Amino acid sequence: MTDPERPLTEVEVDELVRKCKDVCLNEYPNPDRVGCPSDEAIERLAHEDQDLLRNDELISHVASCSPCFRKHVACREQMRSRNRLKIAALSTAAVLLLVFAVLTVRNLSMAPGQTGISKGGVPPQVPESRAQTESQPRAQPDRATPASKPDQWVVATLDLRDLSGSRGEGETRPRTRDLARERLNLRVLLPVGSPPGPYEITVQDLDGDFSRSVTTDARVNAGETSAQAKVDLTEAPSGPLRFGVRRPGADWAWIDVRVR
Ligand SMILES: [Zn+2]
């Protein structure tokens, strides 16, 4: 058997998504449309309405009702053709999110000790069991929070304009900044007077276990230097972190950050 701790490969994830999608599309006919939400709700869900994305009941229904799921997929496709660049991989990710959300909801609603997808165990619901026994997805409760968020980049700003280059050890540290536990599309306002050009940006924990680094190009606009950086903080530890920025080869300027 495969090591249960081994992360899924990209091919396995694709296969899992395909199988889950097939199951969702075809295995729950619901001809009487029992319990179906309005088309508008499904459309809003497809458009990642934040309130609806937190509605476990709705997500659970859409993922286990083929007509609703088809409608959801159709909405996603429509969105995709409308804005191909922006949501390239989103449809797949949305399916994954739905599947993980359903597995999480199901696991949470089971009695302690029941997993529903334990090896050799008989899963309680026949249609869903096909996907599980064929592909052995592993629902990890501790990963439920990031996995249940929409697969999108959240726009945020980090204002470093009051930072002055590198700092000595004895100097007063600037205040700790909060960053959201999201896939951040971060606009970094660089210290006043920073020249344009390439910058390295990093978010690390103090032990070096967690590190996300990007290289970006800063621009000056109306006297303000800013750089755009995509940083995935969904798996950042909750302890103290530091955010560093520098021009290649120069000293890092650090500030303390906390991811919430
Ligand atoms: Zn339905």
Short mmCIF file of C-alpha atoms and ligand atoms in Angstrom, two decimals:
data_model
loop_
_atom_site.label_atom_id
_atom_site.label_comp_id
_atom_site.label_asym_id
_atom_site.label_seq_id
_atom_site.Cartn_x
_atom_site.Cartn_y
_atom_site.Cartn_z
CA MET A 1 0.00 0.00 0.00
CA THR A 2 1.03 3.55 -0.40
CA ASP A 3 2.28 5.52 2.56
CA PRO A 4 -0.79 7.28 4.00
CA GLU A 5 1.35 10.32 4.89
CA ARG A 6 2.67 10.73 1.34
CA PRO A 7 1.26 13.83 -0.34
CA LEU A 8 -0.74 13.15 -3.50
CA THR A 9 1.10 13.70 -6.75
CA GLU A 10 -0.28 16.13 -9.30
CA VAL A 11 -1.42 13.21 -11.48
CA GLU A 12 -3.18 11.58 -8.53
CA VAL A 13 -4.89 14.85 -7.65
CA ASP A 14 -6.04 15.24 -11.27
CA GLU A 15 -7.34 11.69 -11.23
CA LEU A 16 -9.08 12.24 -7.89
CA VAL A 17 -10.69 15.42 -9.17
CA ARG A 18 -11.83 13.67 -12.35
CA LYS A 19 -13.36 10.77 -10.46
CA CYS A 20 -15.02 12.98 -7.88
CA LYS A 21 -16.36 15.19 -10.63
CA ASP A 22 -17.77 12.16 -12.46
CA VAL A 23 -19.45 10.96 -9.29
CA CYS A 24 -20.89 14.40 -8.51
CA LEU A 25 -22.09 14.85 -12.09
CA ASN A 26 -23.77 11.48 -12.51
CA GLU A 27 -24.35 9.57 -9.31
CA TYR A 28 -26.94 11.78 -7.61
CA PRO A 29 -29.80 12.17 -10.12
CA ASN A 30 -32.34 13.73 -7.67
CA PRO A 31 -35.10 13.89 -10.35
CA ASP A 32 -37.54 15.55 -7.93
CA ARG A 33 -34.95 18.14 -7.02
CA VAL A 34 -35.47 17.48 -3.32
CA GLY A 35 -33.85 20.16 -1.19
CA CYS A 36 -32.36 22.01 -4.13
CA PRO A 37 -31.33 25.64 -3.59
CA SER A 38 -32.35 28.33 -6.05
CA ASP A 39 -30.39 28.74 -9.30
CA GLU A 40 -29.38 32.12 -7.99
CA ALA A 41 -27.77 30.57 -4.90
CA ILE A 42 -25.82 28.14 -7.08
CA GLU A 43 -24.70 30.98 -9.30
CA ARG A 44 -23.60 32.99 -6.31
CA LEU A 45 -21.71 29.97 -4.99
CA ALA A 46 -20.04 29.55 -8.37
CA HIS A 47 -19.08 33.21 -8.17
CA GLU A 48 -17.49 32.52 -4.79
CA ASP A 49 -19.94 34.44 -2.67
CA GLN A 50 -18.14 34.41 0.67
CA ASP A 51 -21.31 33.81 2.73
CA LEU A 52 -22.33 30.84 0.61
CA LEU A 53 -18.83 29.37 0.62
CA ARG A 54 -19.23 29.07 4.40
CA ASN A 55 -22.61 27.42 4.05
CA ASP A 56 -21.72 23.77 4.66
CA GLU A 57 -25.29 22.63 4.06
CA LEU A 58 -25.41 24.27 0.64
CA ILE A 59 -21.97 23.02 -0.40
CA SER A 60 -22.82 19.56 0.84
CA HIS A 61 -26.03 19.61 -1.20
CA VAL A 62 -24.46 20.89 -4.41
CA ALA A 63 -21.73 18.27 -4.22
CA SER A 64 -24.25 15.49 -3.70
CA CYS A 65 -26.97 16.53 -6.16
CA SER A 66 -26.05 16.01 -9.80
CA PRO A 67 -28.47 18.61 -11.27
CA CYS A 68 -27.16 21.27 -8.87
CA PHE A 69 -23.56 20.22 -9.41
CA ARG A 70 -24.02 20.39 -13.20
CA LYS A 71 -25.49 23.86 -12.83
CA HIS A 72 -22.53 24.85 -10.62
CA VAL A 73 -20.02 23.48 -13.11
CA ALA A 74 -21.85 25.25 -15.96
CA CYS A 75 -21.67 28.55 -14.08
CA ARG A 76 -17.97 28.04 -13.47
CA GLU A 77 -17.41 27.32 -17.16
CA GLN A 78 -19.35 30.43 -18.08
CA MET A 79 -17.22 32.47 -15.73
CA ARG A 80 -14.12 30.88 -17.14
CA SER A 81 -14.94 31.80 -20.70
CA ARG A 82 -15.80 35.29 -19.51
CA ASN A 83 -12.51 35.77 -17.76
CA ARG A 84 -10.14 33.08 -18.86
CA LEU A 85 -6.98 34.69 -17.54
CA LYS A 86 -8.24 35.30 -14.06
CA ILE A 87 -9.63 31.89 -13.24
CA ALA A 88 -7.48 29.51 -15.22
CA ALA A 89 -7.40 26.62 -12.77
CA LEU A 90 -10.36 27.61 -10.66
CA SER A 91 -12.94 25.13 -11.90
CA THR A 92 -10.75 22.23 -10.93
CA ALA A 93 -9.92 23.86 -7.65
CA ALA A 94 -13.60 24.50 -6.99
CA VAL A 95 -14.35 20.81 -7.45
CA LEU A 96 -11.52 19.92 -5.10
CA LEU A 97 -12.78 22.43 -2.56
CA LEU A 98 -16.29 21.03 -2.78
CA VAL A 99 -15.02 17.51 -2.35
CA PHE A 100 -12.83 18.39 0.60
CA ALA A 101 -15.62 20.44 2.13
CA VAL A 102 -18.02 17.52 1.84
CA LEU A 103 -15.52 15.07 3.28
CA THR A 104 -14.77 17.46 6.12
CA VAL A 105 -18.43 18.08 6.89
CA ARG A 106 -19.10 14.36 6.79
CA ASN A 107 -16.17 13.52 9.03
CA LEU A 108 -17.13 16.21 11.51
CA SER A 109 -20.69 14.96 11.64
CA MET A 110 -19.65 11.38 12.36
CA ALA A 111 -19.21 9.87 15.78
CA PRO A 112 -15.65 10.03 17.14
CA GLY A 113 -13.58 7.13 15.88
CA GLN A 114 -15.57 6.77 12.68
CA THR A 115 -13.62 8.07 9.75
CA GLY A 116 -15.71 7.01 6.78
CA ILE A 117 -12.59 6.54 4.74
CA SER A 118 -10.56 4.29 6.96
CA LYS A 119 -8.72 1.52 5.23
CA GLY A 120 -10.95 -1.44 4.61
CA GLY A 121 -13.88 0.19 6.35
CA VAL A 122 -17.24 0.27 4.65
CA PRO A 123 -18.15 3.88 3.94
CA PRO A 124 -21.69 4.71 5.00
CA GLN A 125 -23.05 6.10 1.76
CA VAL A 126 -23.01 4.06 -1.39
CA PRO A 127 -22.53 6.71 -4.12
CA GLU A 128 -19.71 8.51 -2.33
CA SER A 129 -18.00 5.27 -1.45
CA ARG A 130 -17.09 4.77 -5.10
CA ALA A 131 -14.89 7.80 -5.17
CA GLN A 132 -13.34 6.91 -1.87
CA THR A 133 -12.51 3.30 -2.50
CA GLU A 134 -11.24 4.00 -5.98
CA SER A 135 -8.95 6.85 -5.16
CA GLN A 136 -8.47 6.81 -1.40
CA PRO A 137 -8.63 10.55 -0.73
CA ARG A 138 -7.41 11.50 2.69
CA ALA A 139 -9.43 14.13 4.48
CA GLN A 140 -7.17 15.80 6.99
CA PRO A 141 -9.09 17.71 9.62
CA ASP A 142 -6.10 19.92 10.42
CA ARG A 143 -5.98 21.04 6.81
CA ALA A 144 -9.67 21.74 6.67
CA THR A 145 -9.40 25.47 7.23
CA PRO A 146 -7.16 26.37 4.30
CA ALA A 147 -8.73 23.76 2.03
CA SER A 148 -12.21 25.11 2.58
CA LYS A 149 -11.28 28.60 1.50
CA PRO A 150 -11.81 29.67 -2.07
CA ASP A 151 -8.91 29.19 -4.37
CA GLN A 152 -8.25 32.81 -5.03
CA TRP A 153 -5.67 35.47 -4.36
CA VAL A 154 -6.78 37.93 -1.75
CA VAL A 155 -5.66 41.47 -2.38
CA ALA A 156 -3.91 43.08 0.59
CA THR A 157 -1.51 45.92 1.27
CA LEU A 158 1.54 45.95 3.52
CA ASP A 159 2.73 49.44 4.25
CA LEU A 160 6.48 49.62 4.89
CA ARG A 161 6.85 53.29 4.06
CA ASP A 162 7.98 54.09 7.60
CA LEU A 163 10.78 51.51 7.48
CA SER A 164 14.27 52.83 6.88
CA GLY A 165 16.39 50.21 5.15
CA SER A 166 18.20 47.66 7.35
CA ARG A 167 18.10 47.91 11.12
CA GLY A 168 20.68 47.30 13.79
CA GLU A 169 19.98 44.83 16.56
CA GLY A 170 19.56 47.47 19.27
CA GLU A 171 17.19 49.63 17.32
CA THR A 172 13.53 49.81 18.20
CA ARG A 173 11.68 47.33 16.09
CA PRO A 174 8.70 48.50 14.12
CA ARG A 175 5.33 47.23 15.25
CA THR A 176 4.19 43.75 14.30
CA ARG A 177 1.91 43.70 11.27
CA ASP A 178 -0.93 41.29 10.76
CA LEU A 179 -1.34 39.36 7.54
CA ALA A 180 -4.35 37.31 6.61
CA ARG A 181 -4.04 33.54 6.39
CA GLU A 182 -4.78 33.58 2.68
CA ARG A 183 -3.17 33.30 -0.69
CA LEU A 184 -2.22 36.95 -0.68
CA ASN A 185 -1.77 39.16 -3.68
CA LEU A 186 0.20 41.61 -1.63
CA ARG A 187 0.90 45.20 -2.57
CA VAL A 188 4.00 46.17 -0.64
CA LEU A 189 4.51 49.88 -0.17
CA LEU A 190 8.28 50.08 0.09
CA PRO A 191 10.19 52.44 2.38
CA VAL A 192 10.09 56.02 1.24
CA GLY A 193 12.77 56.72 -1.36
CA SER A 194 13.19 53.09 -2.43
CA PRO A 195 14.32 52.91 -6.06
CA PRO A 196 12.32 50.93 -8.61
CA GLY A 197 13.59 47.60 -9.95
CA PRO A 198 13.86 44.03 -8.72
CA TYR A 199 13.21 43.18 -5.07
CA GLU A 200 13.21 39.97 -3.12
CA ILE A 201 10.41 39.44 -0.65
CA THR A 202 10.22 36.67 1.90
CA VAL A 203 8.01 35.53 4.76
CA GLN A 204 9.69 33.15 7.20
CA ASP A 205 9.25 31.71 10.63
CA LEU A 206 12.10 31.99 13.08
CA ASP A 207 13.17 28.32 12.76
CA GLY A 208 13.30 28.30 9.00
CA ASP A 209 10.59 25.62 8.80
CA PHE A 210 8.28 27.92 6.88
CA SER A 211 9.49 30.17 4.10
CA ARG A 212 7.79 31.77 1.12
CA SER A 213 9.94 33.92 -1.15
CA VAL A 214 9.22 35.79 -4.33
CA THR A 215 11.09 38.12 -6.61
CA THR A 216 9.19 41.08 -7.91
CA ASP A 217 9.63 44.35 -9.71
CA ALA A 218 8.96 47.55 -7.84
CA ARG A 219 7.58 50.59 -9.61
CA VAL A 220 7.45 54.22 -8.66
CA ASN A 221 4.13 55.93 -9.02
CA ALA A 222 3.51 59.46 -7.79
CA GLY A 223 6.63 59.30 -5.64
CA GLU A 224 5.58 56.02 -4.01
CA THR A 225 7.50 52.80 -4.62
CA SER A 226 5.43 49.68 -4.52
CA ALA A 227 5.83 46.04 -5.48
CA GLN A 228 3.25 43.36 -6.11
CA ALA A 229 3.94 39.93 -4.61
CA LYS A 230 1.88 36.76 -4.52
CA VAL A 231 2.54 34.94 -1.26
CA ASP A 232 0.63 31.86 -0.13
CA LEU A 233 0.27 32.09 3.65
CA THR A 234 -2.48 29.50 4.05
CA GLU A 235 -0.05 27.11 5.70
CA ALA A 236 1.92 29.63 7.70
CA PRO A 237 2.41 28.78 11.38
CA SER A 238 0.52 30.96 13.83
CA GLY A 239 3.65 31.88 15.82
CA PRO A 240 5.87 34.90 15.17
CA LEU A 241 7.04 35.34 11.59
CA ARG A 242 9.16 37.90 9.87
CA PHE A 243 8.69 39.63 6.59
CA GLY A 244 11.84 40.63 4.71
CA VAL A 245 12.43 42.78 1.70
CA ARG A 246 15.64 43.72 -0.08
CA ARG A 247 17.09 44.59 -3.41
CA PRO A 248 19.12 41.63 -4.72
CA GLY A 249 22.46 41.55 -2.92
CA ALA A 250 21.55 44.25 -0.39
CA ASP A 251 20.73 43.83 3.31
CA TRP A 252 17.31 42.59 4.29
CA ALA A 253 14.89 44.94 5.99
CA TRP A 254 12.81 42.90 8.42
CA ILE A 255 9.56 43.46 10.20
CA ASP A 256 7.67 41.12 12.50
CA VAL A 257 4.44 39.78 11.14
CA ARG A 258 1.75 37.51 12.42
CA VAL A 259 -0.55 35.48 10.23
CA ARG A 260 -4.17 35.27 11.41
ZN ZN B 1 -30.00 19.92 -5.89
#
